PDB file of C-alpha atoms in Angstrom:
ATOM      1  CA  MET A  27      27.506  13.771   0.609  1.00 46.00           C
ATOM      2  CA  THR A  28      25.401  11.326   2.602  1.00 52.00           C
ATOM      3  CA  ASN A  29      22.584  13.885   2.920  1.00 51.00           C
ATOM      4  CA  LYS A  30      22.427  14.223  -0.872  1.00 53.00           C
ATOM      5  CA  ILE A  31      22.035  10.467  -1.242  1.00 48.00           C
ATOM      6  CA  VAL A  32      19.304  10.299   1.398  1.00 42.00           C
ATOM      7  CA  LYS A  33      17.420  13.236  -0.144  1.00 44.00           C
ATOM      8  CA  LYS A  34      17.607  11.600  -3.579  1.00 44.00           C
ATOM      9  CA  ILE A  35      16.213   8.328  -2.220  1.00 43.00           C
ATOM     10  CA  ILE A  36      13.391  10.152  -0.426  1.00 43.00           C
ATOM     11  CA  HIS A  37      12.460  12.195  -3.493  1.00 43.00           C
ATOM     12  CA  THR A  38      12.465   9.180  -5.796  1.00 44.00           C
ATOM     13  CA  ALA A  39      10.434   6.950  -3.473  1.00 47.00           C
ATOM     14  CA  PRO A  40       6.936   6.269  -4.814  1.00 57.00           C
ATOM     15  CA  ARG A  41       4.472   8.740  -3.387  1.00 71.00           C
ATOM     16  CA  GLY A  42       1.290   7.555  -1.814  1.00 78.00           C
ATOM     17  CA  ASP A  43      -2.275   7.807  -2.912  1.00 86.00           C
ATOM     18  CA  ALA A  44      -4.738   9.470  -0.534  1.00 89.00           C
ATOM     19  CA  ALA A  45      -7.757   7.671  -2.045  1.00 91.00           C
ATOM     20  CA  LEU A  46      -6.038   4.307  -1.686  1.00 94.00           C
ATOM     21  CA  GLY A  47      -5.137   5.181   1.895  1.00 95.00           C
ATOM     22  CA  GLN A  48      -8.731   6.058   2.719  1.00 95.00           C
ATOM     23  CA  ARG A  49      -9.939   2.834   1.167  1.00 95.00           C
ATOM     24  CA  LEU A  50      -7.408   0.838   3.188  1.00 97.00           C
ATOM     25  CA  LYS A  51      -8.488   2.571   6.378  1.00 97.00           C
ATOM     26  CA  GLN A  52     -12.141   1.882   5.582  1.00 96.00           C
ATOM     27  CA  LEU A  53     -11.337  -1.779   4.888  1.00 96.00           C
ATOM     28  CA  ARG A  54      -9.440  -2.046   8.150  1.00 97.00           C
ATOM     29  CA  ASN A  55     -12.151  -0.380  10.242  1.00 97.00           C
ATOM     30  CA  GLU A  56     -15.387  -1.579   8.651  1.00 95.00           C
ATOM     31  CA  VAL A  57     -14.610  -4.976   7.160  1.00 95.00           C
ATOM     32  CA  LEU A  58     -11.696  -6.344   9.153  1.00 96.00           C
ATOM     33  CA  GLN A  59     -12.615  -4.468  12.338  1.00 97.00           C
ATOM     34  CA  THR A  60      -9.047  -4.232  13.546  1.00 97.00           C
ATOM     35  CA  ASN A  61      -6.474  -1.584  14.395  1.00 98.00           C
ATOM     36  CA  GLN A  62      -3.299  -0.810  12.461  1.00 98.00           C
ATOM     37  CA  GLU A  63      -1.310  -3.290  14.523  1.00 98.00           C
ATOM     38  CA  GLY A  64      -3.793  -6.065  13.763  1.00 98.00           C
ATOM     39  CA  LEU A  65      -3.680  -5.322  10.045  1.00 98.00           C
ATOM     40  CA  ALA A  66       0.102  -5.205  10.171  1.00 97.00           C
ATOM     41  CA  VAL A  67       0.161  -8.720  11.638  1.00 97.00           C
ATOM     42  CA  MET A  68      -2.235  -9.963   8.929  1.00 96.00           C
ATOM     43  CA  LEU A  69      -0.075  -8.498   6.170  1.00 96.00           C
ATOM     44  CA  GLY A  70       3.364  -9.130   7.635  1.00 95.00           C
ATOM     45  CA  ALA A  71       4.095  -5.406   7.684  1.00 96.00           C
ATOM     46  CA  SER A  72       4.853  -2.899  10.416  1.00 97.00           C
ATOM     47  CA  GLN A  73       2.259  -0.686  12.064  1.00 97.00           C
ATOM     48  CA  GLY A  74       4.265   2.335  10.900  1.00 97.00           C
ATOM     49  CA  MET A  75       4.032   1.193   7.283  1.00 97.00           C
ATOM     50  CA  ILE A  76       0.251   0.733   7.579  1.00 97.00           C
ATOM     51  CA  SER A  77       0.045   4.279   8.950  1.00 97.00           C
ATOM     52  CA  LYS A  78       2.036   5.686   6.011  1.00 96.00           C
ATOM     53  CA  TRP A  79      -0.162   3.866   3.505  1.00 96.00           C
ATOM     54  CA  GLU A  80      -3.348   5.099   5.164  1.00 96.00           C
ATOM     55  CA  ARG A  81      -2.116   8.697   5.315  1.00 95.00           C
ATOM     56  CA  GLY A  82      -1.162   8.558   1.640  1.00 93.00           C
ATOM     57  CA  LEU A  83       2.540   9.047   2.279  1.00 94.00           C
ATOM     58  CA  LEU A  84       3.677   5.851   0.530  1.00 93.00           C
ATOM     59  CA  LEU A  85       2.195   3.360  -1.870  1.00 92.00           C
ATOM     60  CA  PRO A  86       2.055  -0.265  -0.817  1.00 93.00           C
ATOM     61  CA  SER A  87       4.280  -2.560  -2.856  1.00 92.00           C
ATOM     62  CA  GLN A  88       2.761  -4.937  -5.364  1.00 92.00           C
ATOM     63  CA  MET A  89       3.143  -7.800  -2.899  1.00 93.00           C
ATOM     64  CA  ALA A  90       1.512  -5.762  -0.129  1.00 95.00           C
ATOM     65  CA  LEU A  91      -1.421  -4.960  -2.426  1.00 95.00           C
ATOM     66  CA  MET A  92      -1.821  -8.665  -3.166  1.00 94.00           C
ATOM     67  CA  SER A  93      -1.773  -9.406   0.572  1.00 95.00           C
ATOM     68  CA  ILE A  94      -4.403  -6.737   1.196  1.00 96.00           C
ATOM     69  CA  GLY A  95      -6.511  -8.295  -1.551  1.00 96.00           C
ATOM     70  CA  ARG A  96      -6.318 -11.684   0.124  1.00 95.00           C
ATOM     71  CA  VAL A  97      -7.834 -10.330   3.355  1.00 95.00           C
ATOM     72  CA  ALA A  98     -10.235  -7.859   1.697  1.00 94.00           C
ATOM     73  CA  GLY A  99     -13.179 -10.184   1.148  1.00 90.00           C
ATOM     74  CA  GLU A 100     -15.626  -8.837  -1.451  1.00 91.00           C
ATOM     75  CA  ASP A 101     -13.287  -5.916  -2.221  1.00 89.00           C
ATOM     76  CA  ARG A 102     -10.430  -8.206  -3.277  1.00 93.00           C
ATOM     77  CA  ASP A 103     -10.650  -7.535  -7.027  1.00 94.00           C
ATOM     78  CA  TRP A 104     -10.075  -3.801  -6.524  1.00 94.00           C
ATOM     79  CA  TRP A 105      -6.857  -4.485  -4.606  1.00 95.00           C
ATOM     80  CA  PHE A 106      -5.666  -7.105  -7.096  1.00 94.00           C
ATOM     81  CA  GLU A 107      -6.244  -4.592  -9.919  1.00 93.00           C
ATOM     82  CA  ARG A 108      -4.100  -2.025  -8.068  1.00 91.00           C
ATOM     83  CA  ALA A 109      -1.364  -4.672  -7.765  1.00 90.00           C
ATOM     84  CA  ARG A 110      -1.579  -5.396 -11.491  1.00 90.00           C
ATOM     85  CA  CYS A 111      -1.330  -1.685 -12.306  1.00 88.00           C
ATOM     86  CA  ARG A 112       1.634  -1.347  -9.987  1.00 79.00           C
ATOM     87  CA  TYR A 113       3.301  -4.322 -11.711  1.00 75.00           C
ATOM     88  CA  THR A 114       2.977  -2.755 -15.166  1.00 78.00           C
ATOM     89  CA  GLN A 115       4.116   0.675 -13.918  1.00 71.00           C
ATOM     90  CA  THR A 116       7.414  -0.769 -12.700  1.00 63.00           C
ATOM     91  CA  GLY A 117       8.023  -2.306 -16.110  1.00 59.00           C
ATOM     92  CA  LYS A 118       8.065  -5.859 -14.801  1.00 56.00           C
ATOM     93  CA  GLY A 119       4.891  -6.735 -16.642  1.00 50.00           C
ATOM     94  CA  ARG A 120       6.163  -5.620 -20.031  1.00 45.00           C
ATOM     95  CA  ALA A 121       7.495  -8.097 -22.548  1.00 42.00           C
TER      96      ALA A 121
END
């Protein structure tokens, strides 16, 4: 029974976005000039989570997207827009 629960959680977890992952990797390498561990420290996340976001396996949470936006420099509006979209997709932004 435990395996069924785990499989259900895995299959219902939000899937990643390859384009978002590529953009995050580009931001990390070209703008922030840091490795995954350095970005993880900046965002308060784990290096493993950064890796999953970059490979498009998982989507960053709304709060993570906001944190990325804060360190993104000129690209911040793009990340904040993703956070806003994520907020409305979860239903939290609906009246």
